Amino acid sequence: MTKGLRRRGRLVAAVGAAALLLAGGSWWWTNRVPVVQVPDRVCGGVLSGTPVAAILPKKGGEYEGTFVQPVYDPAEQKLKSLCSMMAADRSISATYSWTSTMASPDYLGKMGIPMRLGEAPGYTNPREAALFLVCYSPSNVPNPLLEVSVTRYRDLNSVKKKGQLEVDPQRDPALMSELAADAARYLAQQLKCEVASRLPAGPPVIGADAAG
């Protein structure tokens, strides 16, 4: 064997070893990143974990969740948190608040795709979904309305960053609407809203059919 052949053999072996080392390092780094494991039920058991898992990242950190027992107080019209679900740099929050004005069809259309859960109108888009419920619980406040919203963020502490989210405009509005419907049914029952018994099971109607 000539010196040239020996040199070439050593070069090929060195390149092969480097490639194996690089591949091994890549495999190690890829498998070192923690997989996000979302429970079957989240938000204190209120929401299905399936749409949440579809929205949150697949890797990058452990799943974390919070839940706050809802309280009926329509005189206090601040935004109240029901729960939040977090993993890596993304989060989903379910909130509720009382208002005295039902959202108009024009408003719903500007906010996203109109949707309806029984007699409760709302809207959905890739980043947010909301439903408006009549909530006639015993109260000194006449005809209170309950707004239930589910919103996703890039960073839980920065609402301004939500525009940077990677979204799927075909898939995500349906996922967000499903979460909003589950949250609305739960809150309507817990806060003893009159409409609670009339909210149907399953996902809301979305699109043109929601106008009816």
Coordinates of C-alpha atoms in Angstrom, one line a residue:
M1 CA 0.0 0.0 0.0
T2 CA 1.4 3.4 -1.0
K3 CA 1.8 6.3 1.4
G4 CA -1.0 8.1 -0.5
L5 CA -3.4 5.3 0.0
R6 CA -2.6 5.1 3.7
R7 CA -3.1 8.9 4.1
R8 CA -6.4 8.7 2.2
G9 CA -7.5 5.8 4.5
R10 CA -6.6 7.7 7.6
L11 CA -8.5 10.8 6.3
V12 CA -11.6 8.8 5.5
A13 CA -11.5 7.2 9.0
A14 CA -11.1 10.6 10.6
V15 CA -14.0 12.1 8.7
G16 CA -16.1 9.0 9.6
A17 CA -15.3 9.3 13.3
A18 CA -16.1 13.1 13.2
A19 CA -19.4 12.4 11.6
L20 CA -20.3 9.7 14.2
L21 CA -19.3 12.1 17.0
L22 CA -21.4 14.9 15.5
A23 CA -24.4 12.6 15.1
G24 CA -24.0 11.3 18.6
G25 CA -23.8 14.8 20.0
S26 CA -26.8 15.8 18.0
W27 CA -28.8 12.8 19.3
W28 CA -27.6 13.6 22.9
W29 CA -28.7 17.2 22.6
T30 CA -32.1 16.4 21.0
N31 CA -32.9 13.8 23.7
R32 CA -31.6 16.0 26.5
V33 CA -34.4 18.6 25.8
P34 CA -37.4 17.6 28.0
V35 CA -40.6 16.4 26.4
V36 CA -43.7 18.3 27.4
Q37 CA -46.2 15.9 29.0
V38 CA -49.7 17.3 29.3
P39 CA -52.1 15.4 31.5
D40 CA -55.4 14.0 30.1
R41 CA -57.3 16.7 32.1
V42 CA -56.0 20.2 33.0
C43 CA -57.2 23.4 34.7
G44 CA -58.3 21.5 37.8
G45 CA -59.9 18.8 35.6
V46 CA -62.0 21.4 33.8
L47 CA -60.4 21.2 30.4
S48 CA -59.3 18.4 28.1
G49 CA -55.6 18.0 27.8
T50 CA -55.7 17.1 24.1
P51 CA -56.2 20.6 22.6
V52 CA -53.8 22.0 25.2
A53 CA -51.1 19.5 24.2
A54 CA -51.7 20.4 20.5
I55 CA -51.2 24.1 21.2
L56 CA -48.3 24.0 23.7
P57 CA -44.8 23.1 22.4
K58 CA -43.8 19.4 22.2
K59 CA -40.4 19.9 23.8
G60 CA -38.6 22.5 25.8
G61 CA -39.8 22.3 29.4
E62 CA -42.0 20.6 32.0
Y63 CA -45.8 21.2 31.9
E64 CA -47.0 23.4 34.7
G65 CA -50.6 24.4 35.6
T66 CA -52.5 26.6 38.1
F67 CA -56.2 26.6 39.1
V68 CA -58.3 29.1 41.1
Q69 CA -61.7 28.2 42.4
P70 CA -64.2 30.6 40.8
V71 CA -66.2 33.1 42.9
Y72 CA -69.5 34.7 42.0
D73 CA -69.2 38.4 42.4
P74 CA -70.7 40.4 39.4
A75 CA -70.2 43.6 41.3
E76 CA -66.4 43.1 40.9
Q77 CA -65.9 43.4 37.2
K78 CA -62.1 42.8 37.1
L79 CA -60.7 40.1 35.0
K80 CA -60.5 36.9 37.1
S81 CA -58.2 33.9 36.4
L82 CA -59.6 30.4 36.3
C83 CA -56.4 28.6 35.4
S84 CA -53.3 28.7 33.3
M85 CA -51.3 26.0 31.5
M86 CA -47.6 26.5 30.7
A87 CA -44.7 24.8 29.0
A88 CA -41.4 26.2 27.7
D89 CA -42.1 29.7 26.4
R90 CA -45.9 29.4 25.8
S91 CA -49.0 29.4 28.0
I92 CA -52.8 29.2 27.8
S93 CA -54.9 31.1 30.3
A94 CA -58.7 30.8 31.0
T95 CA -60.3 33.9 32.5
Y96 CA -63.7 35.3 33.2
S97 CA -65.3 38.7 34.0
W98 CA -68.7 40.3 34.3
T99 CA -70.0 42.9 31.8
S100 CA -73.3 44.6 31.3
T101 CA -73.2 44.6 27.5
M102 CA -73.8 41.7 25.2
A103 CA -71.3 41.6 22.4
S104 CA -72.9 42.6 19.0
P105 CA -72.5 40.4 15.9
D106 CA -70.3 43.2 14.4
Y107 CA -68.0 43.0 17.4
L108 CA -67.8 39.2 17.2
G109 CA -67.0 39.3 13.5
K110 CA -64.2 41.8 14.0
M111 CA -62.7 39.7 16.8
G112 CA -62.6 36.5 14.9
I113 CA -64.8 33.7 13.6
P114 CA -68.3 33.9 15.2
M115 CA -69.2 30.9 17.3
R116 CA -72.2 29.8 19.4
L117 CA -72.6 27.4 22.3
G118 CA -76.3 26.9 22.6
E119 CA -77.7 30.4 23.2
A120 CA -74.3 31.9 24.1
P121 CA -72.6 33.8 21.3
G122 CA -68.8 34.2 21.0
Y123 CA -65.9 34.3 18.7
T124 CA -62.7 32.4 18.1
N125 CA -59.4 32.9 16.3
P126 CA -55.9 31.2 16.5
R127 CA -55.0 33.1 19.7
E128 CA -58.2 33.6 21.6
A129 CA -61.8 32.4 22.0
A130 CA -64.6 33.9 24.1
L131 CA -68.2 33.2 25.0
F132 CA -70.8 35.5 26.5
L133 CA -73.3 34.0 28.9
V134 CA -76.3 35.4 30.6
C135 CA -75.8 34.8 34.3
Y136 CA -78.9 35.5 36.4
S137 CA -77.7 34.2 39.8
P138 CA -79.2 35.9 42.9
S139 CA -77.5 39.3 42.9
N140 CA -78.1 43.0 43.4
V141 CA -76.6 43.5 39.9
P142 CA -79.4 43.3 37.3
N143 CA -78.9 41.0 34.3
P144 CA -75.1 40.3 34.6
L145 CA -73.3 38.8 31.7
L146 CA -70.4 36.5 32.1
E147 CA -67.5 36.7 29.5
V148 CA -65.4 33.5 29.4
S149 CA -62.1 33.8 27.5
V150 CA -59.2 31.4 26.7
T151 CA -56.1 33.1 25.4
R152 CA -52.7 31.8 24.4
Y153 CA -49.4 33.7 24.9
R154 CA -45.8 33.3 23.9
D155 CA -44.8 34.4 27.4
L156 CA -47.2 34.4 30.4
N157 CA -45.8 37.7 31.6
S158 CA -45.9 39.6 28.2
V159 CA -49.3 40.0 26.5
K160 CA -47.5 42.1 23.8
K161 CA -45.6 39.0 22.7
K162 CA -48.7 37.1 21.7
G163 CA -48.4 38.4 18.1
Q164 CA -45.1 36.4 17.7
L165 CA -46.8 33.1 18.2
E166 CA -46.6 30.5 15.5
V167 CA -50.3 29.6 14.8
D168 CA -52.2 27.4 12.5
P169 CA -55.2 29.5 11.2
Q170 CA -57.0 26.4 10.0
R171 CA -56.6 24.2 13.1
D172 CA -56.2 26.5 16.1
P173 CA -59.6 28.4 16.1
A174 CA -61.4 25.1 16.6
L175 CA -59.0 24.1 19.4
M176 CA -59.4 27.4 21.2
S177 CA -63.2 27.2 20.8
E178 CA -63.3 23.8 22.4
L179 CA -61.4 25.0 25.4
A180 CA -63.6 28.1 25.7
A181 CA -66.7 25.8 25.6
D182 CA -65.4 23.6 28.4
A183 CA -64.5 26.6 30.6
A184 CA -67.9 28.2 29.9
R185 CA -69.9 25.1 30.9
Y186 CA -67.9 24.7 34.1
L187 CA -68.1 28.3 35.1
A188 CA -71.8 28.5 34.3
Q189 CA -72.4 25.5 36.7
Q190 CA -70.1 26.7 39.4
L191 CA -71.5 30.3 39.4
K192 CA -75.0 29.0 39.2
C193 CA -75.9 30.9 36.0
E194 CA -79.4 30.3 34.8
V195 CA -78.1 29.4 31.3
A196 CA -76.0 26.5 32.7
S197 CA -78.6 23.8 32.1
R198 CA -79.1 24.9 28.5
L199 CA -75.4 24.8 27.3
P200 CA -75.0 21.8 25.1
A201 CA -72.1 19.3 25.3
G202 CA -69.5 19.2 22.7
P203 CA -67.7 21.9 20.7
P204 CA -69.5 25.2 19.7
V205 CA -70.9 25.9 16.3
I206 CA -68.4 27.9 14.3
G207 CA -68.8 30.1 11.3
A208 CA -71.9 31.1 9.3
D209 CA -74.1 28.6 11.2
A210 CA -73.3 30.4 14.5
A211 CA -75.4 33.4 13.5
G212 CA -78.6 31.4 14.1

